[in-house]
mmCIF file of C-alpha atoms in Angstrom:
data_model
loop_
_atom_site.group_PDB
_atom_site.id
_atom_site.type_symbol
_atom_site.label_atom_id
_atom_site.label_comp_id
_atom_site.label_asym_id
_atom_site.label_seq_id
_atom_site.Cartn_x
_atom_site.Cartn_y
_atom_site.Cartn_z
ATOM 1 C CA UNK S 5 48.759 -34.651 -5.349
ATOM 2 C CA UNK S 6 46.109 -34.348 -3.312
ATOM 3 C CA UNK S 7 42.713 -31.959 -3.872
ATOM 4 C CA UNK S 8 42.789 -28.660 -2.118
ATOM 5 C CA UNK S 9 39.912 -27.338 -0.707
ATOM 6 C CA UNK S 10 38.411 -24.200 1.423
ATOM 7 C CA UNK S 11 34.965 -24.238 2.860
ATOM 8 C CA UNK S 12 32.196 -21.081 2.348
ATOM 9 C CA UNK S 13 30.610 -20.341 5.621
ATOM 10 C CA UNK S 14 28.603 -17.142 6.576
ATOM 11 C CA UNK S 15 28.892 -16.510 10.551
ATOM 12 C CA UNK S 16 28.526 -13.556 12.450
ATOM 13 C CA UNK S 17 30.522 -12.589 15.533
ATOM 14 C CA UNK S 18 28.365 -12.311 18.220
ATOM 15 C CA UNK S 19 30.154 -10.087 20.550
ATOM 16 C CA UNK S 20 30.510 -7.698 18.098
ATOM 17 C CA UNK S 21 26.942 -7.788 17.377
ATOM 18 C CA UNK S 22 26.424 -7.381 20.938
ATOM 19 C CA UNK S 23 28.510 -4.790 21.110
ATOM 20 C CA UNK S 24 27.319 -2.606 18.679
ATOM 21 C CA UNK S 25 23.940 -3.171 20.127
ATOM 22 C CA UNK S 26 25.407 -1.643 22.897
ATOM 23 C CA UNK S 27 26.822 1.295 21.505
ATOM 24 C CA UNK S 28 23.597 1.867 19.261
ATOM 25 C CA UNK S 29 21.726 1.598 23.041
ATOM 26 C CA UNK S 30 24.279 4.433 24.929
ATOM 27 C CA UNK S 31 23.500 6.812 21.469
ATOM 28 C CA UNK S 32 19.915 6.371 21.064
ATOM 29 C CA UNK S 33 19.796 7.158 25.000
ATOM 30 C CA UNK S 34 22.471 10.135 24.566
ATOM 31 C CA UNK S 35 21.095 11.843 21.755
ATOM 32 C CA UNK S 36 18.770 14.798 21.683
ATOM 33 C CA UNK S 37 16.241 14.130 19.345
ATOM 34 C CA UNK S 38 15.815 10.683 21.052
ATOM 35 C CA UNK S 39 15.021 12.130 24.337
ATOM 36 C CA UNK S 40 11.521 11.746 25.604
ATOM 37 C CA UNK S 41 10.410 9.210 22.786
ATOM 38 C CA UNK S 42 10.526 5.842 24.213
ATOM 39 C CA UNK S 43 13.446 5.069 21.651
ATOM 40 C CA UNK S 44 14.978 1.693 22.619
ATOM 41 C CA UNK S 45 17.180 -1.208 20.916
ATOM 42 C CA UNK S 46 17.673 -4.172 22.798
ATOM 43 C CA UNK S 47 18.032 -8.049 22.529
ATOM 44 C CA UNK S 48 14.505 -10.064 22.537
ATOM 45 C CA UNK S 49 15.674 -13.409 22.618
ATOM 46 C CA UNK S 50 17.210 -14.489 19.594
ATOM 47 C CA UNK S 51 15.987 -11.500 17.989
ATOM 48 C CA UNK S 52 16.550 -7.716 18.043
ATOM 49 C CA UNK S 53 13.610 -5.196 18.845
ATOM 50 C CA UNK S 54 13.680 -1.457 18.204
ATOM 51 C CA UNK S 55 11.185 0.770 20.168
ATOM 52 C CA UNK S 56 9.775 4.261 19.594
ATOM 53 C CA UNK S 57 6.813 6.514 19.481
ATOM 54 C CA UNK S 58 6.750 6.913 16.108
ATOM 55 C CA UNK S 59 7.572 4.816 12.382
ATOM 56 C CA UNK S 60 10.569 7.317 11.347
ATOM 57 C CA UNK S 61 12.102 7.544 14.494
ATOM 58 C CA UNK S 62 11.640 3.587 14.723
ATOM 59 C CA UNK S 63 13.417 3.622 11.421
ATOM 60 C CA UNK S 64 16.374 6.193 12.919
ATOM 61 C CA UNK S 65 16.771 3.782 15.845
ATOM 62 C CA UNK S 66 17.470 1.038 13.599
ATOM 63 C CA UNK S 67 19.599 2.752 11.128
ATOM 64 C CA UNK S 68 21.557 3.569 14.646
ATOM 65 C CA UNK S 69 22.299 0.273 15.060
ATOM 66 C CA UNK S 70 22.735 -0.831 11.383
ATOM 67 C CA UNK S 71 25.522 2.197 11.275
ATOM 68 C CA UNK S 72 27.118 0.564 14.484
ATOM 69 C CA UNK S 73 27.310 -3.338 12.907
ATOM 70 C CA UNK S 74 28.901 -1.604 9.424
ATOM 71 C CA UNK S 75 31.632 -0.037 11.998
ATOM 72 C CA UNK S 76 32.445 -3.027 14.248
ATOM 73 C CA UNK S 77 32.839 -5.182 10.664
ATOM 74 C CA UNK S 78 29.306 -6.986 10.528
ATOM 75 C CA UNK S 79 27.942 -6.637 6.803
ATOM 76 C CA UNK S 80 24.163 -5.179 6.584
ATOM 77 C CA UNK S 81 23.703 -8.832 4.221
ATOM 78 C CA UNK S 82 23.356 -10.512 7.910
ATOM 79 C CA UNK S 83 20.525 -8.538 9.715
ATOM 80 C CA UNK S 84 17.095 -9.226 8.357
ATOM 81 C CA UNK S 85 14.865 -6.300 9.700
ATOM 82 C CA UNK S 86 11.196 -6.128 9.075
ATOM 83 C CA UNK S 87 8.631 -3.689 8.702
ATOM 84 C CA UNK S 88 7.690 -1.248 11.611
ATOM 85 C CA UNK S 89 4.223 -2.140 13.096
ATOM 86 C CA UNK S 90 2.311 -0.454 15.419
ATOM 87 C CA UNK S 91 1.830 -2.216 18.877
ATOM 88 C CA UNK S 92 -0.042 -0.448 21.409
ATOM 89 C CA UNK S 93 1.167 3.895 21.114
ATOM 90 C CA UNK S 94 4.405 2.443 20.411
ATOM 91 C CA UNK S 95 5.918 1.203 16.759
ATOM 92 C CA UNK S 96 8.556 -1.699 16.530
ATOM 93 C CA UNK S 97 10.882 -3.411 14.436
ATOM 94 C CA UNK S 98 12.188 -6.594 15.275
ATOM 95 C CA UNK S 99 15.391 -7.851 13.332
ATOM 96 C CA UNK S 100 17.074 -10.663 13.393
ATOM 97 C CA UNK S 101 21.249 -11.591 13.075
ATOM 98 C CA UNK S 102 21.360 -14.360 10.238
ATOM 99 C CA UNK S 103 23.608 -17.457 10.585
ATOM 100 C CA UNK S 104 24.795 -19.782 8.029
ATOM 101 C CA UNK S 105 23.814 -20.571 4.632
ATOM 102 C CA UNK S 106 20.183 -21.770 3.833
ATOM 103 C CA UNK S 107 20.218 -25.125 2.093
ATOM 104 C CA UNK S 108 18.573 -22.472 -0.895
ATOM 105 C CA UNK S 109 21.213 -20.019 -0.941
ATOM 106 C CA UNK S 110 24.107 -22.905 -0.822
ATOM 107 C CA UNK S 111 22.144 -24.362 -4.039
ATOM 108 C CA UNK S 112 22.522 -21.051 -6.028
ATOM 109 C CA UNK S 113 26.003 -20.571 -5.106
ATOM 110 C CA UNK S 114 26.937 -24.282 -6.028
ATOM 111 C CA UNK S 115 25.428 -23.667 -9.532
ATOM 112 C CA UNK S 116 26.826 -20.316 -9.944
ATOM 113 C CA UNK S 117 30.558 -22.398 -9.379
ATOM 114 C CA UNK S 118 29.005 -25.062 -11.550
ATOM 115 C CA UNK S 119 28.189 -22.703 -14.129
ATOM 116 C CA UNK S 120 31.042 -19.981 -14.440
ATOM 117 C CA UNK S 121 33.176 -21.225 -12.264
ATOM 118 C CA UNK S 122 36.344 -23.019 -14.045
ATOM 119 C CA UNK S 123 36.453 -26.910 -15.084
ATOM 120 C CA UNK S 124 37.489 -29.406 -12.186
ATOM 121 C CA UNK S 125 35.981 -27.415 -9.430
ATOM 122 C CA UNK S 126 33.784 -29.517 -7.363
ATOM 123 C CA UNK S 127 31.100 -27.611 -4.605
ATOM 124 C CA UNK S 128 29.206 -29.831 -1.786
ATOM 125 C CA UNK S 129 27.037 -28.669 0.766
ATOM 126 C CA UNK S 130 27.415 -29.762 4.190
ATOM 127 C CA UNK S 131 24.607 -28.385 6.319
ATOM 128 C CA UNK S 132 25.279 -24.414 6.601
ATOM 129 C CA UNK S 133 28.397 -24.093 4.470
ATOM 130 C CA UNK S 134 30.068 -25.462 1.354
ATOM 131 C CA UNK S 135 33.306 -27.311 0.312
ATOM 132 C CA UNK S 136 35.167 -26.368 -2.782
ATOM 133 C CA UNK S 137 37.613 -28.815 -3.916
ATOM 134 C CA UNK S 138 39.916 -28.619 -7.063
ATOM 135 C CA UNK S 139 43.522 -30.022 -8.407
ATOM 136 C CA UNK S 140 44.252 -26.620 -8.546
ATOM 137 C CA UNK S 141 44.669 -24.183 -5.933
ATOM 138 C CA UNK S 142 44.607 -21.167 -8.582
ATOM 139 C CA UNK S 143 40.912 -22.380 -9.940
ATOM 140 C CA UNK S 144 40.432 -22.325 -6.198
ATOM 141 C CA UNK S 145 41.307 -18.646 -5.751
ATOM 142 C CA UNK S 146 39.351 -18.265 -9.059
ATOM 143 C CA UNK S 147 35.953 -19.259 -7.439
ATOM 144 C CA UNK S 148 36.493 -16.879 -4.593
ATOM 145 C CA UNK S 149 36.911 -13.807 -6.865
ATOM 146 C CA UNK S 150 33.450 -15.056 -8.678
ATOM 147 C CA UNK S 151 31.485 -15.241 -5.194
ATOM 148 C CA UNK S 152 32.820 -11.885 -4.204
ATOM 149 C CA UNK S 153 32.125 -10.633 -7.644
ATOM 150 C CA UNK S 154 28.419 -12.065 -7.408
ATOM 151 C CA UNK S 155 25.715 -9.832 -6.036
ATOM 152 C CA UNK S 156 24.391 -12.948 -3.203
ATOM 153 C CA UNK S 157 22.115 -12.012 -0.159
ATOM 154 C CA UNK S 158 24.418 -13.294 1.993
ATOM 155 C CA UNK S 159 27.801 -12.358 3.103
ATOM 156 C CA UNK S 160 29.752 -15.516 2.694
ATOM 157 C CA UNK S 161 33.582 -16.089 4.564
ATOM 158 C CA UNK S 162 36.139 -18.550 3.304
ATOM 159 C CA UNK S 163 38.188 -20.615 5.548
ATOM 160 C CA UNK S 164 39.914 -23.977 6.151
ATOM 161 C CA UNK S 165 42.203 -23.559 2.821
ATOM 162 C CA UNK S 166 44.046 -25.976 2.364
#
């Protein structure tokens, strides 16, 4: 018999990012103690920026928005935010959605199967997601309960199993 296999990916759908950047945009412009500040969250190219007056409210905008992903099904382990800064009399945080597995995150999670995962399990990288192959389609389902078990900074999918 043949190996089975399933591939680790970690993608983000970006109309639901888009859309709860849209909701986050119609409550920061809605609500009352964002009235008057400058408060904004939009799209900046690839990346998304959060306006306002001041470093706390900056940080409300943002947890806004975080609150919307966590609703529409987008785990927090995908948005990399960075520190409010002051430009001009305005403070921002720019954000971005991450995509993929870095070639150093695949590398931990191949030696964490390596290491406790069970015997006969075999991980390869293949650009921005892994391939687990085995004999055995329970060692298979095995793995998966380890990487969901695992505290990793990313928020990892499985699909293709075959």
């Amino acid at each position: 018999m043949a190996d089975s296999s399933f591939d680790i990916v970690s993608k983000v759908d970006h109309q639901e990012a888009e859309n709860a950047l849209n909701q986050a945009r119609k409550e920061v412009e809605q609500r009352y103690d964002f009235k008057g500040t400058g408060a904004s969250v939009e799209w900046s190219g690839e990346s998304i920026l959060v306006k306002a007056s001041t470093e706390e409210r900056a940080k409300a905008v943002l947890d806004v928005f975080q609150s919307k992903l966590v609703k529409r099904g987008i785990s927090l382990k995908s948005l990399e935010s960075g520190e409010p800064f002051a430009s001009g009399k305005e403070f921002r945080i720019v954000s971005t959605i991450k995509d993929g597995i870095s070639s150093e995150n695949a590398k931990k999670i191949s030696k964490l199967i390596r290491d406790e995962g069970p015997k006969g399990v075999k991980s390869q990288i293949q650009g921005d997601e892994l391939r687990v192959q085995s004999k055995s389609r329970d060692d298979l389902q095995e793995v998966q309960r380890l990487l969901k078990a695992a505290d990793l900074e990313v928020d990892l999918q499985f699909i293709n199993y075959r």
